[in-house]
mmCIF file of C-alpha atoms in Angstrom:
data_model
loop_
_atom_site.group_PDB
_atom_site.id
_atom_site.type_symbol
_atom_site.label_atom_id
_atom_site.label_comp_id
_atom_site.label_asym_id
_atom_site.label_seq_id
_atom_site.Cartn_x
_atom_site.Cartn_y
_atom_site.Cartn_z
ATOM 1 C CA MET L 14 -126.452 103.271 173.434
ATOM 2 C CA GLU L 15 -130.141 102.522 173.808
ATOM 3 C CA GLY L 16 -132.702 102.014 176.518
ATOM 4 C CA MET L 17 -131.529 101.311 180.021
ATOM 5 C CA GLU L 18 -127.877 101.564 179.018
ATOM 6 C CA LEU L 19 -128.329 105.193 177.945
ATOM 7 C CA ILE L 20 -130.290 106.127 181.076
ATOM 8 C CA ARG L 21 -127.909 104.372 183.471
ATOM 9 C CA HIS L 22 -124.843 105.796 181.719
ATOM 10 C CA ARG L 23 -125.993 109.407 181.882
ATOM 11 C CA ARG L 24 -125.004 111.557 184.832
ATOM 12 C CA SER L 25 -125.353 115.246 185.563
ATOM 13 C CA VAL L 26 -122.270 117.073 184.293
ATOM 14 C CA ARG L 27 -121.150 120.294 185.947
ATOM 15 C CA THR L 28 -117.472 120.257 184.945
ATOM 16 C CA PHE L 29 -116.777 120.704 181.224
ATOM 17 C CA ASP L 30 -113.553 120.718 179.199
ATOM 18 C CA GLY L 31 -113.763 124.391 178.177
ATOM 19 C CA ASN L 32 -114.237 123.738 174.461
ATOM 20 C CA ALA L 33 -117.069 125.623 172.786
ATOM 21 C CA LEU L 34 -120.049 123.585 171.670
ATOM 22 C CA ARG L 35 -119.611 122.886 167.965
ATOM 23 C CA ALA L 36 -122.093 124.700 165.734
ATOM 24 C CA ASP L 37 -123.359 121.497 164.124
ATOM 25 C CA ASP L 38 -123.964 119.903 167.539
ATOM 26 C CA ALA L 39 -125.844 122.997 168.709
ATOM 27 C CA GLU L 40 -128.000 122.957 165.580
ATOM 28 C CA LYS L 41 -128.830 119.259 165.967
ATOM 29 C CA ILE L 42 -129.913 119.708 169.595
ATOM 30 C CA LEU L 43 -132.034 122.781 168.924
ATOM 31 C CA ASP L 44 -133.675 121.092 165.932
ATOM 32 C CA TYR L 45 -134.430 117.983 167.991
ATOM 33 C CA ALA L 46 -135.872 120.094 170.829
ATOM 34 C CA ALA L 47 -138.196 121.870 168.391
ATOM 35 C CA ARG L 48 -139.574 118.497 167.226
ATOM 36 C CA ALA L 49 -139.861 116.840 170.658
ATOM 37 C CA GLU L 50 -143.432 116.235 171.827
ATOM 38 C CA ASN L 51 -145.270 115.379 175.024
ATOM 39 C CA PRO L 52 -148.566 113.520 175.625
ATOM 40 C CA TYR L 53 -150.305 116.736 176.726
ATOM 41 C CA GLY L 54 -149.674 118.474 173.401
ATOM 42 C CA ILE L 55 -148.222 121.483 175.236
ATOM 43 C CA GLU L 56 -145.689 123.543 173.295
ATOM 44 C CA ILE L 57 -142.259 124.326 174.736
ATOM 45 C CA ARG L 58 -140.290 127.325 173.428
ATOM 46 C CA TRP L 59 -136.514 126.777 173.189
ATOM 47 C CA LYS L 60 -133.470 128.996 172.871
ATOM 48 C CA LEU L 61 -129.704 128.553 173.090
ATOM 49 C CA LEU L 62 -128.055 131.071 175.420
ATOM 50 C CA HIS L 63 -124.392 131.993 175.845
ATOM 51 C CA ALA L 64 -122.897 132.846 179.223
ATOM 52 C CA GLY L 65 -120.435 135.401 177.875
ATOM 53 C CA LYS L 66 -122.667 137.203 175.399
ATOM 54 C CA ASP L 67 -125.817 137.049 177.543
ATOM 55 C CA HIS L 68 -124.044 137.798 180.864
ATOM 56 C CA LEU L 69 -125.235 134.606 182.531
ATOM 57 C CA ARG L 70 -123.999 133.103 185.758
ATOM 58 C CA ALA L 71 -124.441 129.576 187.115
ATOM 59 C CA PRO L 72 -121.867 129.112 189.905
ATOM 60 C CA VAL L 73 -121.985 125.304 189.903
ATOM 61 C CA ILE L 74 -120.964 125.096 186.219
ATOM 62 C CA THR L 75 -117.377 125.364 184.987
ATOM 63 C CA GLY L 76 -115.997 125.123 181.453
ATOM 64 C CA ALA L 77 -119.256 125.546 179.503
ATOM 65 C CA ASP L 78 -120.566 128.673 177.781
ATOM 66 C CA THR L 79 -123.688 127.345 176.009
ATOM 67 C CA TYR L 80 -127.025 126.696 177.712
ATOM 68 C CA ILE L 81 -130.343 125.449 176.426
ATOM 69 C CA ALA L 82 -133.362 127.064 178.039
ATOM 70 C CA GLY L 83 -137.010 126.221 177.590
ATOM 71 C CA CYS L 84 -140.168 127.966 178.685
ATOM 72 C CA VAL L 85 -143.846 127.081 178.716
ATOM 73 C CA ARG L 86 -147.083 128.960 179.229
ATOM 74 C CA ARG L 87 -148.722 128.576 182.624
ATOM 75 C CA MET L 88 -151.519 126.044 182.261
ATOM 76 C CA PRO L 89 -152.625 122.729 183.786
ATOM 77 C CA HIS L 90 -149.972 120.006 183.373
ATOM 78 C CA ALA L 91 -147.362 122.452 182.055
ATOM 79 C CA GLU L 92 -144.849 121.143 184.599
ATOM 80 C CA GLU L 93 -145.204 117.505 183.565
ATOM 81 C CA ALA L 94 -145.117 118.440 179.881
ATOM 82 C CA PHE L 95 -141.935 120.451 180.363
ATOM 83 C CA GLY L 96 -140.140 117.669 182.250
ATOM 84 C CA TYR L 97 -141.230 115.053 179.710
ATOM 85 C CA THR L 98 -140.000 117.126 176.770
ATOM 86 C CA PHE L 99 -136.782 118.467 178.293
ATOM 87 C CA GLU L 100 -135.684 114.961 179.299
ATOM 88 C CA GLN L 101 -135.941 113.887 175.667
ATOM 89 C CA VAL L 102 -133.492 116.657 174.798
ATOM 90 C CA VAL L 103 -131.195 115.646 177.669
ATOM 91 C CA LEU L 104 -131.095 112.012 176.525
ATOM 92 C CA PHE L 105 -130.566 113.063 172.903
ATOM 93 C CA ALA L 106 -127.566 115.136 174.005
ATOM 94 C CA GLU L 107 -126.261 112.181 176.038
ATOM 95 C CA ALA L 108 -126.403 109.967 172.961
ATOM 96 C CA MET L 109 -124.251 112.579 171.184
ATOM 97 C CA GLY L 110 -121.665 112.585 173.973
ATOM 98 C CA ILE L 111 -122.725 116.031 175.193
ATOM 99 C CA GLY L 112 -123.013 116.683 178.922
ATOM 100 C CA THR L 113 -126.038 118.244 180.600
ATOM 101 C CA THR L 114 -127.432 118.946 184.033
ATOM 102 C CA TRP L 115 -130.826 120.224 185.143
ATOM 103 C CA ILE L 116 -130.498 123.639 186.824
ATOM 104 C CA ALA L 117 -133.484 125.222 188.540
ATOM 105 C CA GLY L 118 -132.093 127.222 191.448
ATOM 106 C CA THR L 119 -128.302 127.546 191.261
ATOM 107 C CA MET L 120 -128.237 130.257 188.597
ATOM 108 C CA ASP L 121 -128.826 133.969 188.104
ATOM 109 C CA ARG L 122 -132.448 133.365 187.182
ATOM 110 C CA PRO L 123 -133.355 136.980 186.231
ATOM 111 C CA ALA L 124 -130.438 137.085 183.770
ATOM 112 C CA PHE L 125 -131.442 133.782 182.173
ATOM 113 C CA GLU L 126 -135.085 134.841 181.926
ATOM 114 C CA LYS L 127 -134.098 138.141 180.335
ATOM 115 C CA ALA L 128 -131.852 136.398 177.786
ATOM 116 C CA LEU L 129 -134.657 133.958 176.972
ATOM 117 C CA GLY L 130 -137.135 136.789 176.528
ATOM 118 C CA LEU L 131 -139.556 135.303 179.039
ATOM 119 C CA GLN L 132 -143.120 136.631 178.686
ATOM 120 C CA GLU L 133 -145.491 137.409 181.550
ATOM 121 C CA ASP L 134 -147.587 134.277 181.011
ATOM 122 C CA GLU L 135 -144.556 131.978 180.661
ATOM 123 C CA VAL L 136 -142.327 130.192 183.144
ATOM 124 C CA MET L 137 -138.778 128.917 182.679
ATOM 125 C CA PRO L 138 -138.569 125.897 185.004
ATOM 126 C CA CYS L 139 -135.013 124.788 184.236
ATOM 127 C CA VAL L 140 -132.016 125.259 181.971
ATOM 128 C CA SER L 141 -129.060 123.024 181.152
ATOM 129 C CA PRO L 142 -125.485 123.676 180.078
ATOM 130 C CA LEU L 143 -124.395 121.936 176.898
ATOM 131 C CA GLY L 144 -120.781 120.938 176.474
ATOM 132 C CA TYR L 145 -118.170 118.235 176.452
ATOM 133 C CA PRO L 146 -117.473 116.660 179.859
ATOM 134 C CA ALA L 147 -114.044 117.194 181.401
ATOM 135 C CA ASP L 148 -111.903 114.157 182.152
ATOM 136 C CA ARG L 149 -112.351 114.753 185.871
ATOM 137 C CA MET L 150 -115.091 116.269 187.989
ATOM 138 C CA SER L 151 -114.243 119.339 190.048
ATOM 139 C CA LEU L 152 -114.015 119.088 193.836
ATOM 140 C CA ARG L 153 -117.240 121.099 194.106
ATOM 141 C CA GLU L 154 -119.062 118.701 191.794
ATOM 142 C CA ASN L 155 -117.834 115.670 193.730
ATOM 143 C CA VAL L 156 -119.046 117.221 196.983
ATOM 144 C CA MET L 157 -122.447 118.063 195.484
ATOM 145 C CA ARG L 158 -122.923 114.544 194.144
ATOM 146 C CA ARG L 159 -122.049 112.979 197.486
ATOM 147 C CA GLY L 160 -124.382 115.384 199.270
ATOM 148 C CA VAL L 161 -127.463 114.272 197.320
ATOM 149 C CA LYS L 162 -126.312 110.628 196.927
ATOM 150 C CA ALA L 163 -126.523 111.133 193.166
ATOM 151 C CA ASP L 164 -125.401 107.598 192.329
ATOM 152 C CA THR L 165 -128.055 105.846 194.414
ATOM 153 C CA ARG L 166 -131.831 105.468 194.197
ATOM 154 C CA MET L 167 -134.627 104.256 196.464
ATOM 155 C CA GLU L 168 -135.421 100.568 196.424
ATOM 156 C CA PHE L 169 -137.901 99.310 193.812
ATOM 157 C CA SER L 170 -140.311 98.288 196.585
ATOM 158 C CA GLU L 171 -140.445 101.858 197.942
ATOM 159 C CA LEU L 172 -141.542 103.363 194.635
ATOM 160 C CA PHE L 173 -143.798 100.861 192.856
ATOM 161 C CA PHE L 174 -146.917 99.108 194.095
ATOM 162 C CA ASP L 175 -149.324 96.349 193.086
ATOM 163 C CA GLY L 176 -152.970 97.415 193.020
ATOM 164 C CA ASN L 177 -152.730 99.820 195.950
ATOM 165 C CA PHE L 178 -150.167 101.470 198.207
ATOM 166 C CA ASP L 179 -149.959 98.728 200.833
ATOM 167 C CA ARG L 180 -148.455 96.058 198.562
ATOM 168 C CA PRO L 181 -145.019 96.470 196.881
ATOM 169 C CA LEU L 182 -144.931 95.436 193.241
ATOM 170 C CA VAL L 183 -143.203 92.251 192.158
ATOM 171 C CA ALA L 184 -142.856 93.208 188.505
ATOM 172 C CA THR L 185 -142.573 91.087 185.405
ATOM 173 C CA ALA L 186 -142.000 92.104 181.785
ATOM 174 C CA PRO L 187 -142.643 94.660 180.427
ATOM 175 C CA TRP L 188 -143.078 96.573 183.698
ATOM 176 C CA GLN L 189 -139.809 95.423 185.293
ATOM 177 C CA GLU L 190 -137.422 97.126 182.867
ATOM 178 C CA SER L 191 -139.667 100.134 182.282
ATOM 179 C CA LEU L 192 -140.035 100.878 185.993
ATOM 180 C CA GLU L 193 -136.321 100.375 186.523
ATOM 181 C CA MET L 194 -135.849 103.176 183.973
ATOM 182 C CA VAL L 195 -138.221 105.288 186.053
ATOM 183 C CA ARG L 196 -136.243 104.481 189.193
ATOM 184 C CA TRP L 197 -133.086 105.937 187.646
ATOM 185 C CA ALA L 198 -134.702 109.163 186.452
ATOM 186 C CA PRO L 199 -133.040 112.371 187.702
ATOM 187 C CA SER L 200 -134.888 114.620 190.144
ATOM 188 C CA ALA L 201 -134.308 117.789 192.146
ATOM 189 C CA VAL L 202 -131.966 116.986 195.058
ATOM 190 C CA ASN L 203 -132.571 113.309 194.177
ATOM 191 C CA LYS L 204 -135.944 113.348 195.987
ATOM 192 C CA GLN L 205 -137.512 110.822 193.555
ATOM 193 C CA PRO L 206 -141.076 112.101 194.116
ATOM 194 C CA TRP L 207 -142.785 109.589 191.803
ATOM 195 C CA ARG L 208 -144.827 106.654 193.029
ATOM 196 C CA ILE L 209 -146.557 104.234 190.643
ATOM 197 C CA VAL L 210 -149.377 101.780 191.288
ATOM 198 C CA VAL L 211 -149.775 99.084 188.615
ATOM 199 C CA ARG L 212 -153.227 97.607 188.029
ATOM 200 C CA GLY L 213 -153.324 95.153 185.150
ATOM 201 C CA GLN L 214 -152.275 96.976 181.980
ATOM 202 C CA THR L 215 -152.301 100.435 183.577
ATOM 203 C CA ALA L 216 -149.657 102.336 185.550
ATOM 204 C CA HIS L 217 -151.107 105.063 187.783
ATOM 205 C CA VAL L 218 -148.598 107.835 188.524
ATOM 206 C CA TYR L 219 -148.575 109.833 191.767
ATOM 207 C CA GLU L 220 -146.508 112.629 193.240
ATOM 208 C CA LYS L 221 -145.208 112.345 196.799
ATOM 209 C CA HIS L 222 -144.964 115.973 197.870
ATOM 210 C CA SER L 223 -141.930 117.368 199.679
ATOM 211 C CA LYS L 224 -141.973 120.799 201.318
ATOM 212 C CA GLY L 225 -140.421 123.735 199.492
ATOM 213 C CA TYR L 226 -141.049 122.767 195.863
ATOM 214 C CA VAL L 227 -144.275 124.706 195.207
ATOM 215 C CA ASN L 228 -143.828 128.474 194.836
ATOM 216 C CA ALA L 229 -146.287 131.261 195.659
ATOM 217 C CA SER L 230 -147.861 131.122 192.193
ATOM 218 C CA GLY L 231 -148.610 127.405 192.556
ATOM 219 C CA TRP L 232 -145.856 126.205 190.226
ATOM 220 C CA ASP L 233 -144.679 122.754 191.367
ATOM 221 C CA LEU L 234 -141.071 121.894 190.506
ATOM 222 C CA GLN L 235 -141.544 118.263 191.538
ATOM 223 C CA LYS L 236 -144.152 117.837 188.816
ATOM 224 C CA VAL L 237 -141.307 118.563 186.370
ATOM 225 C CA ASP L 238 -139.576 115.547 187.934
ATOM 226 C CA ILE L 239 -142.785 113.542 187.450
ATOM 227 C CA GLY L 240 -142.698 114.459 183.767
ATOM 228 C CA ILE L 241 -139.151 113.089 183.535
ATOM 229 C CA ALA L 242 -140.285 109.837 185.149
ATOM 230 C CA MET L 243 -143.208 109.604 182.728
ATOM 231 C CA LEU L 244 -140.861 109.888 179.767
ATOM 232 C CA HIS L 245 -138.672 107.109 181.175
ATOM 233 C CA LEU L 246 -141.726 104.879 181.628
ATOM 234 C CA VAL L 247 -142.927 105.434 178.060
ATOM 235 C CA TYR L 248 -139.411 105.114 176.660
ATOM 236 C CA GLY L 249 -138.945 101.817 178.504
ATOM 237 C CA LEU L 250 -142.187 100.400 177.161
ATOM 238 C CA GLU L 251 -141.420 101.513 173.611
ATOM 239 C CA CYS L 252 -138.018 99.807 173.760
ATOM 240 C CA GLN L 253 -139.926 96.543 174.341
ATOM 241 C CA GLY L 254 -142.442 96.990 171.524
ATOM 242 C CA TYR L 255 -145.251 98.598 173.530
ATOM 243 C CA SER L 256 -146.901 101.991 173.580
ATOM 244 C CA ALA L 257 -148.567 103.818 176.439
ATOM 245 C CA HIS L 258 -151.635 106.039 176.213
ATOM 246 C CA LEU L 259 -152.003 108.812 178.813
ATOM 247 C CA THR L 260 -155.317 109.209 180.606
ATOM 248 C CA LEU L 261 -156.166 111.613 183.422
ATOM 249 C CA GLU L 262 -158.978 109.562 184.961
ATOM 250 C CA ASP L 263 -158.237 109.171 188.679
ATOM 251 C CA PRO L 264 -158.792 105.483 189.583
ATOM 252 C CA GLY L 265 -159.795 106.424 193.131
ATOM 253 C CA ILE L 266 -157.067 104.422 194.853
ATOM 254 C CA PRO L 267 -156.763 105.430 198.544
ATOM 255 C CA VAL L 268 -153.539 107.422 198.905
ATOM 256 C CA PRO L 269 -151.238 108.121 201.864
ATOM 257 C CA GLU L 270 -150.968 111.656 203.199
ATOM 258 C CA GLY L 271 -149.006 113.986 200.929
ATOM 259 C CA MET L 272 -149.687 111.898 197.808
ATOM 260 C CA GLU L 273 -151.389 113.318 194.704
ATOM 261 C CA TYR L 274 -152.684 111.566 191.582
ATOM 262 C CA VAL L 275 -151.071 112.898 188.375
ATOM 263 C CA GLY L 276 -152.004 110.608 185.476
ATOM 264 C CA SER L 277 -152.149 107.037 184.177
ATOM 265 C CA PHE L 278 -150.544 105.186 181.280
ATOM 266 C CA VAL L 279 -152.445 102.351 179.613
ATOM 267 C CA LEU L 280 -150.141 99.796 178.027
ATOM 268 C CA ARG L 281 -150.756 98.541 174.500
ATOM 269 C CA TYR L 282 -148.801 96.175 172.308
ATOM 270 C CA LYS L 283 -147.942 98.064 169.135
ATOM 271 C CA ASN L 284 -149.011 95.220 166.848
ATOM 272 C CA ASP L 285 -152.506 95.454 168.329
ATOM 273 C CA GLU L 286 -152.975 99.166 167.553
#
């Protein structure tokens, strides 16, 4: 599967078949993670963890023993870089038929951080189980998915805008398919905090803040979600023969309350580079 088909097909998997992750699959994923990049050039450190050996607990997960964990040094844009890079790993696993789900809160975080060997200047935003999906979801998983309306997304007109925030975008190629990929990006509790204003060949990305996602140290979990959305945008453009260059120059567009500028992507046709 490629492009939109891969993104639309993927779902968060919390119920696995109980079979151990094959060694060759584990090696492929870890090797891919080590090579994955982000437009900020920020390095992510990866490690495979094992629930039994490392004494890990994630109550929402059943039937999987292997987890992939990543950590990043605290620095500007670390959250976006982490989300952008981790989502590449998630989609790579999906293409292999391996289930994943982003876990940030529903786990024994101190145990995971200890197993990862987290350093004082690092943060471990999320982890994911890796395994083979069970034929049926558990009752708990079904309830969780219904609770966050996991199979639905906001309307296109609520997320994407033309020139400024008072005019919904009526998109044409290549923005239409790329932004639809953004619309289906996963996010914590399905909050979908991204908003994008398109001006000509540039997509300006914003975060719509929700309460409770920034901790005492200033780490913003929703910026991880923004990083995921950024990857989907770039991936969508690349599938159509374009590239997108990240710039951090705020265009000065008036923003509604609770909205924050994050970055912009300038579209280029690859043959023109």
